[in-house]
mmCIF file of C-alpha atoms and ligand atoms in Angstrom:
data_model
loop_
_atom_site.group_PDB
_atom_site.id
_atom_site.type_symbol
_atom_site.label_atom_id
_atom_site.label_comp_id
_atom_site.label_asym_id
_atom_site.label_seq_id
_atom_site.Cartn_x
_atom_site.Cartn_y
_atom_site.Cartn_z
ATOM 1 C CA MET A 1032 152.328 4.040 -171.047
ATOM 2 C CA PHE A 1033 150.172 4.068 -174.139
ATOM 3 C CA VAL A 1034 149.759 0.675 -175.724
ATOM 4 C CA THR A 1035 147.873 -0.144 -178.932
ATOM 5 C CA PHE A 1036 146.951 -3.471 -180.544
ATOM 6 C CA GLU A 1037 146.766 -3.852 -184.249
ATOM 7 C CA GLY A 1038 146.130 -6.648 -186.802
ATOM 8 C CA CYS A 1039 143.960 -7.761 -189.695
ATOM 9 C CA GLU A 1040 140.433 -9.133 -189.321
ATOM 10 C CA GLY A 1041 139.979 -12.423 -187.563
ATOM 11 C CA VAL A 1042 143.598 -12.842 -186.204
ATOM 12 C CA GLY A 1043 142.505 -13.270 -182.567
ATOM 13 C CA LYS A 1044 143.209 -9.699 -181.516
ATOM 14 C CA SER A 1045 140.168 -9.331 -179.342
ATOM 15 C CA THR A 1046 140.749 -12.722 -177.687
ATOM 16 C CA GLN A 1047 144.319 -11.683 -176.828
ATOM 17 C CA LEU A 1048 143.133 -8.306 -175.548
ATOM 18 C CA ASN A 1049 140.670 -10.016 -173.224
ATOM 19 C CA MET A 1050 143.310 -12.408 -171.990
ATOM 20 C CA LEU A 1051 145.684 -9.485 -171.229
ATOM 21 C CA LYS A 1052 142.892 -7.618 -169.430
ATOM 22 C CA GLU A 1053 142.102 -10.697 -167.302
ATOM 23 C CA TYR A 1054 145.804 -11.098 -166.469
ATOM 24 C CA LEU A 1055 146.205 -7.484 -165.449
ATOM 25 C CA LYS A 1056 143.049 -7.650 -163.319
ATOM 26 C CA LYS A 1057 144.202 -10.808 -161.624
ATOM 27 C CA THR A 1058 147.596 -9.375 -160.859
ATOM 28 C CA GLY A 1059 146.128 -6.048 -159.575
ATOM 29 C CA GLN A 1060 147.579 -3.917 -162.401
ATOM 30 C CA ASP A 1061 145.491 -0.836 -163.386
ATOM 31 C CA ALA A 1062 144.784 0.028 -167.003
ATOM 32 C CA VAL A 1063 142.187 1.932 -169.067
ATOM 33 C CA TYR A 1064 140.794 -0.121 -171.948
ATOM 34 C CA VAL A 1065 139.368 1.491 -175.027
ATOM 35 C CA ARG A 1066 138.661 0.426 -178.638
ATOM 36 C CA GLU A 1067 138.585 2.213 -181.904
ATOM 37 C CA PRO A 1068 136.451 3.523 -183.448
ATOM 38 C CA GLY A 1069 134.392 4.055 -180.241
ATOM 39 C CA SER A 1070 134.687 4.252 -176.488
ATOM 40 C CA THR A 1071 133.096 7.604 -175.969
ATOM 41 C CA ALA A 1072 129.373 8.346 -176.531
ATOM 42 C CA ILE A 1073 130.139 10.437 -179.619
ATOM 43 C CA SER A 1074 132.729 8.081 -181.046
ATOM 44 C CA GLU A 1075 130.335 5.152 -180.698
ATOM 45 C CA LYS A 1076 127.748 7.122 -182.765
ATOM 46 C CA ILE A 1077 130.411 7.765 -185.413
ATOM 47 C CA ARG A 1078 131.363 4.077 -185.319
ATOM 48 C CA SER A 1079 127.771 3.016 -186.157
ATOM 49 C CA ILE A 1080 127.742 5.347 -189.184
ATOM 50 C CA ILE A 1081 131.140 4.086 -190.452
ATOM 51 C CA LEU A 1082 130.349 0.359 -190.067
ATOM 52 C CA ASP A 1083 126.673 0.429 -191.217
ATOM 53 C CA PRO A 1084 126.456 -1.974 -194.209
ATOM 54 C CA GLU A 1085 123.707 0.299 -195.645
ATOM 55 C CA ASN A 1086 126.229 3.174 -196.154
ATOM 56 C CA THR A 1087 127.410 1.850 -199.465
ATOM 57 C CA GLU A 1088 127.820 5.341 -200.946
ATOM 58 C CA MET A 1089 130.426 6.514 -198.367
ATOM 59 C CA THR A 1090 133.592 7.833 -200.021
ATOM 60 C CA ALA A 1091 137.033 6.752 -198.853
ATOM 61 C CA GLN A 1092 137.684 10.376 -197.786
ATOM 62 C CA THR A 1093 134.514 10.536 -195.675
ATOM 63 C CA GLU A 1094 135.452 7.217 -194.113
ATOM 64 C CA ALA A 1095 138.967 8.426 -193.234
ATOM 65 C CA LEU A 1096 137.630 11.674 -191.793
ATOM 66 C CA LEU A 1097 135.042 9.831 -189.668
ATOM 67 C CA TYR A 1098 137.686 7.569 -188.203
ATOM 68 C CA ALA A 1099 139.823 10.591 -187.409
ATOM 69 C CA ALA A 1100 136.812 12.409 -185.849
ATOM 70 C CA ALA A 1101 136.003 9.413 -183.585
ATOM 71 C CA ARG A 1102 139.702 9.344 -182.641
ATOM 72 C CA ALA A 1103 139.900 13.021 -181.862
ATOM 73 C CA GLN A 1104 137.095 12.670 -179.410
ATOM 74 C CA LEU A 1105 138.592 9.590 -177.741
ATOM 75 C CA VAL A 1106 142.030 11.191 -177.499
ATOM 76 C CA ALA A 1107 140.694 14.365 -175.922
ATOM 77 C CA GLU A 1108 138.072 12.734 -173.643
ATOM 78 C CA VAL A 1109 139.860 9.567 -172.487
ATOM 79 C CA ILE A 1110 143.392 8.876 -173.715
ATOM 80 C CA LEU A 1111 145.212 12.152 -172.811
ATOM 81 C CA PRO A 1112 143.472 12.665 -169.430
ATOM 82 C CA SER A 1113 144.208 9.007 -168.443
ATOM 83 C CA LEU A 1114 147.866 9.293 -169.443
ATOM 84 C CA ALA A 1115 148.140 12.579 -167.499
ATOM 85 C CA GLN A 1116 146.946 10.703 -164.405
ATOM 86 C CA GLY A 1117 149.773 8.240 -164.917
ATOM 87 C CA ARG A 1118 147.519 5.389 -166.013
ATOM 88 C CA THR A 1119 148.344 2.794 -168.625
ATOM 89 C CA VAL A 1120 146.007 3.032 -171.666
ATOM 90 C CA ILE A 1121 145.396 -0.029 -173.825
ATOM 91 C CA CYS A 1122 143.669 0.754 -177.115
ATOM 92 C CA ASP A 1123 142.245 -1.800 -179.594
ATOM 93 C CA ARG A 1124 143.319 -0.208 -182.893
ATOM 94 C CA TYR A 1125 144.551 3.348 -183.415
ATOM 95 C CA VAL A 1126 145.975 5.506 -186.152
ATOM 96 C CA ASP A 1127 148.060 2.656 -187.670
ATOM 97 C CA SER A 1128 144.712 1.129 -188.582
ATOM 98 C CA SER A 1129 143.773 4.264 -190.504
ATOM 99 C CA VAL A 1130 147.128 4.225 -192.361
ATOM 100 C CA ALA A 1131 146.786 0.532 -193.187
ATOM 101 C CA TYR A 1132 143.015 0.461 -194.119
ATOM 102 C CA GLN A 1133 142.408 3.960 -195.513
ATOM 103 C CA GLY A 1134 145.953 4.865 -196.558
ATOM 104 C CA TYR A 1135 147.078 1.631 -198.170
ATOM 105 C CA ALA A 1136 143.987 -0.573 -198.804
ATOM 106 C CA ARG A 1137 141.559 2.264 -199.864
ATOM 107 C CA GLY A 1138 144.427 3.948 -201.700
ATOM 108 C CA LEU A 1139 144.171 7.395 -200.109
ATOM 109 C CA GLY A 1140 147.905 7.386 -199.482
ATOM 110 C CA THR A 1141 149.695 7.554 -196.172
ATOM 111 C CA GLU A 1142 150.385 11.271 -196.383
ATOM 112 C CA PHE A 1143 146.714 12.198 -196.632
ATOM 113 C CA VAL A 1144 145.773 9.869 -193.761
ATOM 114 C CA ARG A 1145 148.606 11.109 -191.553
ATOM 115 C CA SER A 1146 147.819 14.787 -192.167
ATOM 116 C CA VAL A 1147 144.115 14.256 -191.387
ATOM 117 C CA ASN A 1148 145.021 12.451 -188.225
ATOM 118 C CA ALA A 1149 147.541 15.046 -187.061
ATOM 119 C CA PHE A 1150 144.475 17.142 -186.033
ATOM 120 C CA ALA A 1151 143.132 14.227 -184.020
ATOM 121 C CA LEU A 1152 146.252 12.985 -182.207
ATOM 122 C CA GLU A 1153 147.453 15.927 -180.172
ATOM 123 C CA ASN A 1154 150.796 14.136 -179.620
ATOM 124 C CA ALA A 1155 149.147 10.994 -178.254
ATOM 125 C CA VAL A 1156 151.631 8.574 -179.862
ATOM 126 C CA PRO A 1157 151.683 4.961 -178.640
ATOM 127 C CA ASP A 1158 154.783 3.816 -176.731
ATOM 128 C CA VAL A 1159 154.260 0.262 -177.867
ATOM 129 C CA THR A 1160 152.116 -1.245 -180.629
ATOM 130 C CA VAL A 1161 151.434 -5.025 -180.449
ATOM 131 C CA PHE A 1162 150.929 -6.282 -183.971
ATOM 132 C CA ILE A 1163 149.307 -9.707 -184.352
ATOM 133 C CA ASP A 1164 151.300 -10.799 -187.398
ATOM 134 C CA LEU A 1165 149.050 -13.064 -189.522
ATOM 135 C CA ARG A 1166 148.069 -12.612 -193.113
ATOM 136 C CA PRO A 1167 144.314 -12.214 -193.411
ATOM 137 C CA SER A 1168 144.020 -14.754 -196.242
ATOM 138 C CA ALA A 1169 144.793 -17.514 -193.723
ATOM 139 C CA ALA A 1170 142.920 -15.870 -190.803
ATOM 140 C CA PHE A 1171 139.889 -14.520 -192.542
ATOM 141 C CA ARG A 1172 138.100 -17.701 -193.478
ATOM 142 C CA SER A 1173 136.996 -18.275 -189.881
ATOM 143 C CA VAL A 1174 135.389 -14.849 -189.538
ATOM 144 C CA ARG A 1175 131.730 -13.919 -190.075
ATOM 145 C CA ARG A 1176 131.566 -10.984 -192.448
ATOM 146 C CA GLU A 1177 129.017 -8.554 -191.084
ATOM 147 C CA ASP A 1178 130.105 -4.913 -191.145
ATOM 148 C CA ARG A 1179 130.985 -2.731 -194.037
ATOM 149 C CA LEU A 1180 134.771 -3.027 -193.732
ATOM 150 C CA GLU A 1181 134.668 -6.810 -193.199
ATOM 151 C CA GLN A 1182 132.720 -7.202 -196.443
ATOM 152 C CA GLU A 1183 135.655 -5.970 -198.525
ATOM 153 C CA ALA A 1184 137.264 -8.425 -200.921
ATOM 154 C CA ALA A 1185 140.246 -10.510 -199.912
ATOM 155 C CA ASP A 1186 142.777 -8.408 -201.844
ATOM 156 C CA PHE A 1187 141.660 -5.374 -199.757
ATOM 157 C CA HIS A 1188 142.638 -7.216 -196.605
ATOM 158 C CA ASP A 1189 145.961 -8.284 -198.167
ATOM 159 C CA LYS A 1190 146.725 -4.618 -198.795
ATOM 160 C CA VAL A 1191 145.872 -3.884 -195.152
ATOM 161 C CA TYR A 1192 148.474 -6.431 -194.101
ATOM 162 C CA GLU A 1193 151.097 -4.974 -196.427
ATOM 163 C CA GLY A 1194 150.331 -1.554 -195.033
ATOM 164 C CA TYR A 1195 150.948 -2.769 -191.515
ATOM 165 C CA ILE A 1196 154.219 -4.465 -192.438
ATOM 166 C CA ALA A 1197 155.497 -1.256 -194.100
ATOM 167 C CA GLN A 1198 154.613 0.741 -191.000
ATOM 168 C CA ALA A 1199 156.255 -1.770 -188.730
ATOM 169 C CA LYS A 1200 159.500 -1.524 -190.650
ATOM 170 C CA ALA A 1201 159.468 2.258 -190.367
ATOM 171 C CA SER A 1202 158.376 2.333 -186.756
ATOM 172 C CA ASN A 1203 161.812 2.389 -185.049
ATOM 173 C CA GLY A 1204 160.930 -0.473 -182.787
ATOM 174 C CA ARG A 1205 157.477 0.774 -181.659
ATOM 175 C CA PHE A 1206 155.852 -2.216 -183.347
ATOM 176 C CA VAL A 1207 156.232 -5.527 -181.531
ATOM 177 C CA MET A 1208 155.521 -8.297 -184.015
ATOM 178 C CA ILE A 1209 153.670 -11.217 -182.456
ATOM 179 C CA LYS A 1210 153.279 -14.336 -184.663
ATOM 180 C CA PRO A 1211 150.153 -16.063 -183.281
ATOM 181 C CA GLU A 1212 150.463 -19.663 -182.167
ATOM 182 C CA LYS A 1213 147.800 -22.321 -182.608
ATOM 183 C CA ASP A 1214 147.519 -22.342 -178.817
ATOM 184 C CA LYS A 1215 146.093 -18.947 -177.823
ATOM 185 C CA LEU A 1216 147.733 -19.296 -174.326
ATOM 186 C CA ALA A 1217 151.103 -19.517 -176.042
ATOM 187 C CA THR A 1218 150.373 -16.323 -177.955
ATOM 188 C CA HIS A 1219 149.243 -14.713 -174.722
ATOM 189 C CA LYS A 1220 152.570 -15.547 -173.088
ATOM 190 C CA LYS A 1221 154.471 -14.054 -175.983
ATOM 191 C CA ILE A 1222 152.534 -10.853 -175.556
ATOM 192 C CA LEU A 1223 153.121 -10.709 -171.797
ATOM 193 C CA ASP A 1224 156.880 -11.275 -172.278
ATOM 194 C CA ALA A 1225 157.040 -8.538 -174.893
ATOM 195 C CA LEU A 1226 155.176 -6.072 -172.676
ATOM 196 C CA ARG A 1227 157.244 -6.973 -169.632
ATOM 197 C CA GLU A 1228 160.427 -6.486 -171.582
ATOM 198 C CA ARG A 1229 159.305 -2.972 -172.499
ATOM 199 C CA GLY A 1230 158.380 -2.101 -168.970
ATOM 200 C CA VAL A 1231 154.597 -1.758 -169.703
ATOM 201 C CA ILE A 1232 153.482 -4.439 -167.275
ATOM 202 C CA LYS A 1233 154.874 -6.472 -164.383
HETATM 203 P P1 TYD B 477 135.819 -3.923 -185.299
HETATM 204 O O1 TYD B 477 134.564 -4.738 -185.294
HETATM 205 O O2 TYD B 477 136.195 -3.220 -184.057
HETATM 206 O O3 TYD B 477 136.981 -4.815 -185.874
HETATM 207 P P2 TYD B 477 138.115 -5.670 -185.175
HETATM 208 O O4 TYD B 477 137.505 -6.543 -184.165
HETATM 209 O O5 TYD B 477 138.726 -6.360 -186.339
HETATM 210 O O6 TYD B 477 139.060 -4.663 -184.551
HETATM 211 O O7 TYD B 477 135.601 -2.924 -186.502
HETATM 212 C C1 TYD B 477 136.549 -1.945 -186.778
HETATM 213 C C2 TYD B 477 136.747 -1.968 -188.284
HETATM 214 O O8 TYD B 477 137.237 -0.670 -188.678
HETATM 215 C C3 TYD B 477 137.801 -2.938 -188.733
HETATM 216 O O9 TYD B 477 137.394 -3.464 -189.982
HETATM 217 C C4 TYD B 477 139.022 -2.048 -188.993
HETATM 218 C C5 TYD B 477 138.452 -0.766 -189.423
HETATM 219 N N1 TYD B 477 139.202 0.449 -189.090
HETATM 220 C C6 TYD B 477 139.699 1.222 -190.168
HETATM 221 O O10 TYD B 477 139.455 0.893 -191.318
HETATM 222 N N2 TYD B 477 140.363 2.383 -189.855
HETATM 223 C C7 TYD B 477 140.603 2.773 -188.580
HETATM 224 O O11 TYD B 477 141.236 3.843 -188.361
HETATM 225 C C8 TYD B 477 140.145 1.934 -187.498
HETATM 226 C C9 TYD B 477 140.392 2.330 -186.081
HETATM 227 C C10 TYD B 477 139.452 0.780 -187.827
#
């Protein structure tokens, strides 16, 4: 199974991924954990170019292509080989991030972003996408703004959220919408239930 996690900045996605990882370790369930952009030597180098706050002159097109390039390497080097071995792959962000951030928020359009990514994906489509469903305007205040994408204005992050919602509606059930609770353990349990229901974990 190929599982991805998506959400806006500062919604607790990393915390939930760590809790899931701990749970799967504790219960002896194998999985491969990767994050985007990154998780291969080449993809991590591309990541540092994309997120460098000094790269103010980067065009939206360059940004989209760099995310796709980092993804192509990760798909070929880790995701497809791991799935071929029958392992579960859990990926922090994937192509839905590109559609939401570059397609909707940057305004490149979903068609451009999807066609660029078609080269990268090689049919590696997630079975389940866990979406932490929280508007960034509420979530974002608690986040430190350090990298180039985080420094975007609030309306950029609102558009990211709208982009996710549009994709979720069109996803034929691939998106699992998780409304985060104040208690992160309660959110964790919601995610476990959803993944159990879909046969991803025990
Ligand atoms: P990261 O620090 O990993 O953010 P987070 O913890 O929120 O996942 O930085 C990744 C940033 O890149 C984040 O702002 C989302 C953005 N991004 C895109 O714009 N397009 C993409 O395709 C991906 C994978 C990420």
